[in-house]
Coordinates of C-alpha atoms in Angstrom, one line a residue:
Chain A
X1 CA -11.0 -9.3 32.9
X2 CA -9.1 -9.5 29.6
X3 CA -12.2 -8.5 27.7
X4 CA -12.6 -5.4 29.9
X5 CA -9.0 -4.4 29.4
X6 CA -9.2 -4.9 25.6
X7 CA -12.4 -2.7 25.6
X8 CA -10.7 0.0 27.8
X9 CA -7.6 0.1 25.6
X10 CA -9.8 0.2 22.5
X11 CA -11.5 3.3 23.9
X12 CA -8.1 4.9 24.8
X13 CA -7.0 4.1 21.2
X14 CA -10.1 5.7 19.6
X15 CA -9.7 8.8 21.8
X16 CA -6.0 9.1 20.8
X17 CA -7.0 8.8 17.1
X18 CA -9.6 11.6 17.6
X19 CA -7.1 13.9 19.2
X20 CA -4.3 13.2 16.7
X21 CA -6.8 13.7 13.8
X22 CA -7.9 17.1 15.2
X23 CA -4.3 18.2 15.7
X24 CA -3.6 17.3 12.0
X25 CA -6.8 19.0 10.9
X26 CA -5.6 22.3 12.3
X27 CA -2.3 22.1 10.4
X28 CA -3.1 20.4 7.1
X29 CA -5.4 22.0 4.6
X30 CA -5.0 19.7 1.6
X31 CA -7.9 17.4 0.7
X32 CA -5.7 14.3 1.0
X33 CA -6.5 12.7 4.4
X34 CA -2.9 12.6 5.7
X35 CA -4.0 12.3 9.3
X36 CA -5.8 8.9 8.9
X37 CA -2.8 7.6 6.9
X38 CA -0.4 8.7 9.6
X39 CA -2.6 7.1 12.3
X40 CA -2.9 3.8 10.4
X41 CA 0.8 3.6 9.6
X42 CA 2.0 4.5 13.1
X43 CA -0.6 2.1 14.7
X44 CA 0.6 -0.7 12.3
X45 CA 4.2 0.0 13.3
X46 CA 3.3 -0.2 17.0
X47 CA 1.5 -3.5 16.4
X48 CA 4.6 -4.8 14.5
X49 CA 6.8 -3.9 17.5
X50 CA 4.3 -5.7 19.9
X51 CA 4.2 -8.8 17.7
X52 CA 8.0 -8.8 17.5
X53 CA 8.1 -8.6 21.3
X54 CA 5.7 -11.5 21.5
X55 CA 7.7 -13.6 19.0
X56 CA 11.3 -12.8 20.2
X57 CA 11.1 -11.4 23.7
X58 CA 8.4 -13.6 25.2
X59 CA 5.9 -10.8 25.7
X60 CA 2.9 -12.5 27.4
X61 CA 0.0 -13.1 25.0
X62 CA -2.3 -11.1 27.3
X63 CA -0.2 -8.0 26.7
X64 CA -0.3 -8.5 22.9
X65 CA -4.1 -8.9 23.2
X66 CA -4.7 -5.8 25.3
X67 CA -2.2 -3.5 23.6
X68 CA -2.5 -5.0 20.1
X69 CA -6.2 -5.9 19.6
X70 CA -7.3 -3.3 22.1
X71 CA -5.2 -0.1 21.7
X72 CA -3.8 -0.6 18.2
X73 CA -7.2 -1.9 16.9
X74 CA -9.0 1.1 18.5
X75 CA -6.4 3.6 17.3
X76 CA -6.3 2.5 13.7
X77 CA -9.4 2.5 11.5
X78 CA -10.4 0.9 8.3
X79 CA -13.9 2.5 8.0
X80 CA -12.7 6.1 8.1
X81 CA -9.9 5.4 5.6
X82 CA -12.4 3.8 3.2
X83 CA -14.9 6.7 3.5
X84 CA -12.1 9.1 2.7
X85 CA -11.2 7.0 -0.4
X86 CA -14.8 7.1 -1.5
X87 CA -15.0 10.8 -1.0
X88 CA -11.9 11.5 -3.0
X89 CA -13.3 9.3 -5.8
X90 CA -16.7 11.1 -5.6
X91 CA -14.8 14.4 -6.0
X92 CA -13.2 13.1 -9.2
X93 CA -9.8 12.7 -7.6
X94 CA -9.3 9.1 -8.7
X95 CA -5.5 9.3 -8.5
X96 CA -5.6 10.5 -4.9
X97 CA -8.3 7.9 -4.1
X98 CA -6.1 5.1 -5.4
X99 CA -3.1 6.5 -3.6
X100 CA -5.1 6.7 -0.4
X101 CA -6.4 3.1 -0.7
X102 CA -3.3 1.3 -1.9
X103 CA -0.6 3.6 -0.7
X104 CA -1.8 3.5 2.9
X105 CA -2.0 -0.3 2.7
X106 CA 1.6 -0.5 1.4
X107 CA 2.9 1.9 4.0
X108 CA 1.1 0.0 6.8
X109 CA 2.5 -3.3 5.6
X110 CA 6.0 -1.8 5.5
X111 CA 5.5 -0.4 9.0
X112 CA 4.3 -3.7 10.5
X113 CA 7.2 -5.6 8.9
X114 CA 9.7 -2.9 10.1
X115 CA 8.3 -3.2 13.6
X116 CA 8.8 -6.9 13.7
X117 CA 12.3 -6.7 12.1
X118 CA 13.5 -4.1 14.6
X119 CA 12.6 -6.3 17.6
X120 CA 14.2 -9.3 15.8
X121 CA 17.4 -7.3 15.3
X122 CA 17.5 -6.2 18.9
X123 CA 16.5 -9.5 20.5
Chain B
X1 CA -14.7 30.9 18.0
X2 CA -15.7 27.7 19.6
X3 CA -12.9 25.5 20.9
X4 CA -11.7 22.7 18.6
X5 CA -13.5 19.4 19.3
X6 CA -10.4 17.7 20.7
X7 CA -10.2 20.3 23.4
X8 CA -13.7 19.3 24.7
X9 CA -13.3 16.5 27.3
X10 CA -16.9 15.5 26.8
X11 CA -16.5 14.8 23.1
X12 CA -13.2 12.9 23.7
X13 CA -15.0 10.8 26.4
X14 CA -17.8 10.1 23.9
X15 CA -15.3 8.9 21.3
X16 CA -13.6 6.8 24.0
X17 CA -16.8 5.2 25.1
X18 CA -17.8 4.4 21.5
X19 CA -14.3 3.1 20.8
X20 CA -14.6 0.7 23.8
X21 CA -18.0 -0.6 22.4
X22 CA -16.6 -1.0 18.9
X23 CA -13.4 -2.7 20.1
X24 CA -15.4 -5.1 22.3
X25 CA -17.6 -6.1 19.3
X26 CA -14.5 -6.7 17.1
X27 CA -12.9 -8.8 19.9
X28 CA -16.1 -10.7 20.4
X29 CA -16.2 -11.4 16.6
X30 CA -12.6 -12.6 16.7
X31 CA -13.4 -15.0 19.6
X32 CA -16.5 -16.3 17.6
X33 CA -14.5 -16.7 14.4
X34 CA -11.0 -17.7 15.5
X35 CA -8.1 -17.2 13.1
X36 CA -6.7 -20.6 12.1
X37 CA -3.9 -19.3 10.0
X38 CA -6.0 -19.1 6.8
X39 CA -8.2 -16.2 5.7
X40 CA -8.7 -13.8 8.6
X41 CA -12.5 -14.0 8.5
X42 CA -13.3 -11.9 11.7
X43 CA -11.2 -8.9 10.6
X44 CA -12.4 -9.2 7.1
X45 CA -16.1 -9.2 8.2
X46 CA -15.6 -6.4 10.7
X47 CA -13.8 -4.1 8.2
X48 CA -16.3 -4.6 5.3
X49 CA -19.4 -4.3 7.5
X50 CA -17.9 -1.3 9.4
X51 CA -17.1 0.5 6.1
X52 CA -20.7 -0.2 5.0
X53 CA -22.2 1.2 8.2
X54 CA -19.9 4.3 8.3
X55 CA -20.8 5.1 4.7
X56 CA -24.5 4.8 5.5
X57 CA -24.2 6.8 8.8
X58 CA -22.1 9.7 7.4
X59 CA -24.3 10.0 4.2
X60 CA -27.5 10.0 6.3
X61 CA -26.0 12.7 8.6
X62 CA -24.8 14.7 5.6
X63 CA -28.2 14.7 4.0
X64 CA -29.8 16.2 7.1
X65 CA -28.0 19.4 6.2
X66 CA -26.0 21.6 8.6
X67 CA -24.7 19.6 11.5
X68 CA -26.7 19.8 14.7
X69 CA -25.4 19.1 18.2
X70 CA -27.1 15.7 18.1
X71 CA -25.7 15.1 14.6
X72 CA -22.1 15.8 15.8
X73 CA -22.6 13.5 18.8
X74 CA -23.8 10.7 16.5
X75 CA -20.9 11.3 14.0
X76 CA -18.3 11.2 16.8
X77 CA -19.8 8.6 19.1
X78 CA -21.0 6.1 16.5
X79 CA -18.8 7.0 13.6
X80 CA -15.4 8.0 15.0
X81 CA -15.9 5.9 18.2
X82 CA -17.9 2.7 17.6
X83 CA -17.2 2.1 13.9
X84 CA -13.6 3.4 14.1
X85 CA -12.9 1.0 17.0
X86 CA -14.9 -1.8 15.3
X87 CA -12.7 -1.7 12.2
X88 CA -8.9 -1.9 12.2
X89 CA -6.1 -1.2 9.9
X90 CA -3.3 -2.6 12.0
X91 CA -4.7 -6.1 12.2
X92 CA -5.2 -6.0 8.4
X93 CA -1.6 -5.2 7.9
X94 CA -0.3 -7.7 10.5
X95 CA -2.5 -10.6 9.2
X96 CA -1.3 -9.9 5.6
X97 CA 2.3 -9.7 6.8
X98 CA 2.0 -13.0 8.7
X99 CA 0.3 -14.8 5.8
X100 CA 3.1 -13.6 3.4
X101 CA 5.9 -14.4 5.9
X102 CA 4.3 -17.8 6.5
X103 CA 4.5 -18.8 2.9
X104 CA 0.9 -18.0 2.0
X105 CA 1.7 -15.0 -0.2
X106 CA -1.2 -15.5 -2.6
X107 CA -3.7 -15.7 0.2
X108 CA -2.1 -12.7 2.0
X109 CA -2.1 -10.4 -1.1
X110 CA -5.6 -11.5 -2.0
X111 CA -6.9 -10.9 1.5
X112 CA -5.4 -7.4 1.6
X113 CA -6.7 -6.4 -1.8
X114 CA -10.1 -7.9 -1.3
X115 CA -10.4 -5.9 2.0
X116 CA -9.5 -2.6 0.4
X117 CA -11.6 -3.1 -2.8
X118 CA -14.4 -4.8 -0.9
X119 CA -14.4 -2.0 1.7
X120 CA -14.9 0.6 -1.0
X121 CA -17.8 -1.4 -2.5
X122 CA -19.6 -2.0 0.8
X123 CA -19.0 1.7 1.7
X124 CA -20.6 2.8 -1.6
X125 CA -23.5 0.5 -0.9
X126 CA -24.0 2.1 2.5
X127 CA -23.9 5.6 0.9
X128 CA -26.4 4.5 -1.8
X129 CA -28.7 2.9 0.8
X130 CA -28.8 6.1 3.0
X131 CA -29.4 8.2 -0.1
X132 CA -32.3 6.0 -1.3
X133 CA -33.8 6.0 2.2
X134 CA -33.6 9.8 2.3
X135 CA -35.3 10.2 -1.1
X136 CA -38.0 7.7 -0.1
X137 CA -38.8 9.9 2.8
X138 CA -39.1 12.8 0.5
X139 CA -36.2 14.7 2.1
X140 CA -34.7 17.7 0.6
X141 CA -31.5 18.7 2.4
X142 CA -27.9 19.4 1.4
X143 CA -27.5 17.0 -1.6

């Protein structure tokens, strides 16, 4: 049952990422892949909130698994982010490639820590 | 003008189905390689392998020239769906945060940097493999 719910929420997360990415695509013309960065940072922030709720608010572990591993895992993506880094580098945009690779990581780390901290402060 | 892809329920459903498959595979890998608090092996393997496969898939599709209906379905279903769901950025960030917060800062930072740099390398390997395969078959095409 848990496996099925994780899979369903993963599918929901991937569909959400697809729609968010398309919405960004219509409004952002620059070659820097801001949509994927926004998706990965917001998904990491949400996973931070869920982890905080599991640590400090006794959120049942099944919820963390389904919403965290399922939804947040399906919503965020490492493979697309990496392909976008490689494409920036192939286009000679090494600064943007490095910013995309390491900047997104730093922002995602900040988001996950902030998510956990917010729940800790409220709990 | 054709409607934007996100407005087409069929394509959204294709991405969702692919995402469910990819997420199941990642969860299965996590069950097979449980995280004992050290190096997060399952996420590491999923992210590096997924970056390799997406690099190969997108390069192979790109070399076929202008995108066909089948090509778009493969890109969205297998790429955006399966491989997007198989790999994860949020778990990478959370595992790094937990390692650093738990006192294993060196392991955490090494894990995060090895994932990002290793992902670029496996992705490039996938791109190169798809390119070599295309040339062996004597294909012309876009690039």
